[in-house]
Structure formats: structure tokens, C-alpha cells
CSV table of N, CA and C in Angstrom, one decimal:
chain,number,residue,atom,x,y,z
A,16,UNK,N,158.9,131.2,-11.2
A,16,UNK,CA,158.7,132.3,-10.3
A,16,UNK,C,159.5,132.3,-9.1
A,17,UNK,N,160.5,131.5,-8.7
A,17,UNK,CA,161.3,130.7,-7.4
A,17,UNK,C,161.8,132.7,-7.4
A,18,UNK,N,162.7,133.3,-8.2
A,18,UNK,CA,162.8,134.6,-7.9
A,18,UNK,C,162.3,135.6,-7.3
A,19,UNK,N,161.0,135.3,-7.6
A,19,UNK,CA,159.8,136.3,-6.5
A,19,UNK,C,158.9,135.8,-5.8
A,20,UNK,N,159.3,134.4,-5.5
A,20,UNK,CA,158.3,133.5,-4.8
A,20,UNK,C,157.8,134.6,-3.0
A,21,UNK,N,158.4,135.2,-2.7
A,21,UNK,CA,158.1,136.2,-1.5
A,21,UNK,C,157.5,137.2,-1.8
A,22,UNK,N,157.3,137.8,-3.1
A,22,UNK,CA,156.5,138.6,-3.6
A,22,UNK,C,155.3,138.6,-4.0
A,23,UNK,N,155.4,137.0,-4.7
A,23,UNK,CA,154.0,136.8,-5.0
A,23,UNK,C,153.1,136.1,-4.3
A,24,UNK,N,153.7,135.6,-2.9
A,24,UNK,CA,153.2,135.2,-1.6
A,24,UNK,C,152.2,136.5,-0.9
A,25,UNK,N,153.2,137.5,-1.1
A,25,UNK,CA,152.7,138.9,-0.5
A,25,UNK,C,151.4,139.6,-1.4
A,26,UNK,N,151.9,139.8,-2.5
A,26,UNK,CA,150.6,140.1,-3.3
A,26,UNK,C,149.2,139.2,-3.5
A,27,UNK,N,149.3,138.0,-3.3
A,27,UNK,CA,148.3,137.0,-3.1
A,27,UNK,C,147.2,137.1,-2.2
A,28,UNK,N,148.4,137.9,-0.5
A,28,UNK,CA,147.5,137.7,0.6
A,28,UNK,C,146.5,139.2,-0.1
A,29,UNK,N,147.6,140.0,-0.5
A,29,UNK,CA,146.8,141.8,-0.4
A,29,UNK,C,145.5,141.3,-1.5
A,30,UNK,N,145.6,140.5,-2.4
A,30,UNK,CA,145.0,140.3,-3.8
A,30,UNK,C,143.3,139.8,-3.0
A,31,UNK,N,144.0,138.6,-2.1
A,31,UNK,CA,142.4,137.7,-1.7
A,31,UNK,C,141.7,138.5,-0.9
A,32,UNK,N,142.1,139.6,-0.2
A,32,UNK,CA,141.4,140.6,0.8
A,32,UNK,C,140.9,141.1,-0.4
A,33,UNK,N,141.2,141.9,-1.1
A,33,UNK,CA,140.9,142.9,-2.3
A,33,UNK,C,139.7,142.8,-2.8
A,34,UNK,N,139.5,141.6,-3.7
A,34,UNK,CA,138.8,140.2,-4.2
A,34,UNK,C,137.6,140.7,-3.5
A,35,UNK,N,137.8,140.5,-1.8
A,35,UNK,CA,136.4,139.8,-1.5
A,35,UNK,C,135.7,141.2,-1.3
A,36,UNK,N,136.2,142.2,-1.0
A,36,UNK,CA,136.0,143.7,-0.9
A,36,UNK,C,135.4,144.6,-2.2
A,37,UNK,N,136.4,143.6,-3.2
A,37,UNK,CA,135.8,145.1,-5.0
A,37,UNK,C,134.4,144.0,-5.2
A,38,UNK,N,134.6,142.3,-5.2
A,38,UNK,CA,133.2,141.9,-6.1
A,38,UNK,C,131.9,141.8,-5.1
A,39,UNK,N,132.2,142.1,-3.6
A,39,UNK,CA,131.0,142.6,-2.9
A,39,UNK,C,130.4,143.4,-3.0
A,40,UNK,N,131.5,144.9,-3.3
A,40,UNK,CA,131.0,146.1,-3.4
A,40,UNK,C,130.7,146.6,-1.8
A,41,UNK,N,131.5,145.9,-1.0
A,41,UNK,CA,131.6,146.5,0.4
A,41,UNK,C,132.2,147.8,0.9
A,42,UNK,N,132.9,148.5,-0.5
A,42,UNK,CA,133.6,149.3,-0.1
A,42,UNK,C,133.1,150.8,-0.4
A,43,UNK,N,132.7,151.6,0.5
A,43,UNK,CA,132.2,153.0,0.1
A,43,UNK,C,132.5,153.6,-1.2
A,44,UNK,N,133.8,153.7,-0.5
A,44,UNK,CA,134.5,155.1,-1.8
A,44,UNK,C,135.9,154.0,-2.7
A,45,UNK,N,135.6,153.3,-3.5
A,45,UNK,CA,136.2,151.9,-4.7
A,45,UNK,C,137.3,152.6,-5.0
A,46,UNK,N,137.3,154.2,-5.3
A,46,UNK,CA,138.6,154.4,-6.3
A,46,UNK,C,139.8,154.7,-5.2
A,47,UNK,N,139.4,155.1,-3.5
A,47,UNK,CA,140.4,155.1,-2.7
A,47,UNK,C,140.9,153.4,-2.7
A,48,UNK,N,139.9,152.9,-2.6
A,48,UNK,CA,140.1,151.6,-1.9
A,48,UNK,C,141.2,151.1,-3.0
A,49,UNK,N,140.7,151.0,-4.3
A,49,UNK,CA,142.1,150.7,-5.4
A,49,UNK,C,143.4,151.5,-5.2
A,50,UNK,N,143.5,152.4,-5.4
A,50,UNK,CA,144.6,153.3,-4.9
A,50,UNK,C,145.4,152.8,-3.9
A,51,UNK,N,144.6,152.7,-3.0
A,51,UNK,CA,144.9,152.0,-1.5
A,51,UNK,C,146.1,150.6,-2.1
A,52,UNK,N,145.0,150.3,-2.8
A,52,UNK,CA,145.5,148.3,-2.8
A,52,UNK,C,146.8,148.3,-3.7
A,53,UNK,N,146.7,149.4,-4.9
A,53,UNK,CA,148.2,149.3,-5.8
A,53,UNK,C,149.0,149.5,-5.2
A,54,UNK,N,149.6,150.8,-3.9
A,54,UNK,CA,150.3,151.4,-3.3
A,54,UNK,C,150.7,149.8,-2.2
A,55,UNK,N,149.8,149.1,-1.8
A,55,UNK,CA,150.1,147.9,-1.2
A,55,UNK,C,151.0,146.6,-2.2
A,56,UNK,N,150.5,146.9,-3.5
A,56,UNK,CA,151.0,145.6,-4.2
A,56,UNK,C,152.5,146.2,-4.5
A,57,UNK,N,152.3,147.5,-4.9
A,57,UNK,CA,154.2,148.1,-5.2
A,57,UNK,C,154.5,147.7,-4.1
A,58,UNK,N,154.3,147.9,-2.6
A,58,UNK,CA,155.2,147.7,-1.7
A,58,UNK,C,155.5,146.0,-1.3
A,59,UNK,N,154.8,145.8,-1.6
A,59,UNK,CA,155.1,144.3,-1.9
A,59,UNK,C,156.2,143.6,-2.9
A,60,UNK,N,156.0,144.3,-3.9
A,60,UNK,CA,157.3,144.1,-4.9
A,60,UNK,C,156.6,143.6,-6.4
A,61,UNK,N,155.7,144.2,-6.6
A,61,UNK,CA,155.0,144.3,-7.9
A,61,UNK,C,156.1,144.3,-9.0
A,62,UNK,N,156.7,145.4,-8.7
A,62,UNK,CA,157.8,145.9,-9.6
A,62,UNK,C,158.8,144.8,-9.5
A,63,UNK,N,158.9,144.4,-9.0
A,63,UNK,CA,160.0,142.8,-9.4
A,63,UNK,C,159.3,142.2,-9.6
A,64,UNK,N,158.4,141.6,-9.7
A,64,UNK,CA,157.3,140.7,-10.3
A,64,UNK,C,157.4,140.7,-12.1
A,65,UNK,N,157.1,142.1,-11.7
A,65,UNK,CA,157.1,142.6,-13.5
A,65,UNK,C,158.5,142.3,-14.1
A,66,UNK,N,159.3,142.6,-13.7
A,66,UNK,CA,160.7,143.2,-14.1
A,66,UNK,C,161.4,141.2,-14.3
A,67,UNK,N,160.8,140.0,-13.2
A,67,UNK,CA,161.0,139.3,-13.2
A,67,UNK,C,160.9,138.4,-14.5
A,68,UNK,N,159.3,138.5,-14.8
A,68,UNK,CA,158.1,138.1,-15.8
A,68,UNK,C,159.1,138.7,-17.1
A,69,UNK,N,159.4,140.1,-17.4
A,69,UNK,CA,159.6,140.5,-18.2
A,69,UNK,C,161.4,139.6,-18.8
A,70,UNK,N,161.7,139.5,-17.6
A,70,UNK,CA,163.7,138.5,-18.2
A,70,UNK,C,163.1,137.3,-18.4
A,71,UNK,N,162.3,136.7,-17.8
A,71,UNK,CA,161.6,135.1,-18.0
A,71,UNK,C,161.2,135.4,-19.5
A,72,UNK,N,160.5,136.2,-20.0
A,72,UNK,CA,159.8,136.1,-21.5
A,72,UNK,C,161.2,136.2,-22.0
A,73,UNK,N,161.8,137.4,-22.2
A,73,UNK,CA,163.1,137.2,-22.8
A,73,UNK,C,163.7,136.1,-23.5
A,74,UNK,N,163.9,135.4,-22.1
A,74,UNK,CA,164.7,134.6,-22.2
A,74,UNK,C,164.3,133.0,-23.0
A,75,UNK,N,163.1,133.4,-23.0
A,75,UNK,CA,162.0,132.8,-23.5
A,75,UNK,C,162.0,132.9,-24.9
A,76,UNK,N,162.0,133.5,-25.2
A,76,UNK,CA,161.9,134.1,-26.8
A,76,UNK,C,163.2,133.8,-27.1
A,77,UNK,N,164.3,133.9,-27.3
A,77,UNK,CA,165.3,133.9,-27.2
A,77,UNK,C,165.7,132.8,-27.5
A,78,UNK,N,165.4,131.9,-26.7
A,78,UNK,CA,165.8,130.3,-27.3
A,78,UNK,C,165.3,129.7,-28.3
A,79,UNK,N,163.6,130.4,-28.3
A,79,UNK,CA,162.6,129.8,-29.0
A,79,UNK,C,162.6,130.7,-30.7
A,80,UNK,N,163.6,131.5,-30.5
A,80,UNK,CA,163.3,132.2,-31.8
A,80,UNK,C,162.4,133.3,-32.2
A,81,UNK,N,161.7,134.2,-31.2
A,81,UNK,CA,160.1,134.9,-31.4
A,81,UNK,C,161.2,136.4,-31.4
């Protein structure tokens, strides 16, 4: 993950706030609060995360024959 290692630093911190918020059930209204939290993990770089994960399998497969 050395590629997105700043991405997944970022989504970690949004992730452990998240966490302690959805399995409390501290949060009034859950479907803003999600909303809220994806719009934070894109801006973080979700989308490279994936996009990252997705060339790593690849390339993965690829050597390995799948």
C-alpha cells in the first residue's frame, strides 16, 4: 500500500471517529451522518485506494496465473 500510504492514513483517522459514532448510535439522523462520512473518505482519496488495490490484484493475478 506504500502508494496510498497518505490516503489510508487519512481514511483511518475519518474511519475511527466514524466507528465510535455508528456502533454507539450517538448519531441522530445515521443516513446524513454516512453520507457525511463517504463524501469525507472520497476526499481523502478513496478513489485511489481502490484504483490502487485494483493494479495490485492485477498484477497479482497475472504472475500467479488466475
Amino acid at each position: 500500500p506504500e502508494p496510498v500510504k497518505n490516503e489510508i492514513a487519512k481514511m483511518d483517522a475519518i474511519l475511527q471517529t466514524a466507528y465510535a459514532v455508528l456502533y454507539t448510535g450517538s448519531e441522530p439522523d445515521y443516513d446524513k451522518y454516512v453520507a457525511e462520512t463517504n463524501t469525507k473518505l472520497t476526499s481523502a482519496g478513496l478513489q485511489k485506494v481502490i484504483d490502487e488495490v485494483n493494479k495490485q490484484l492485477g498484477e497479482w493475478q497475472k504472475i500467479n496465473g488466475k
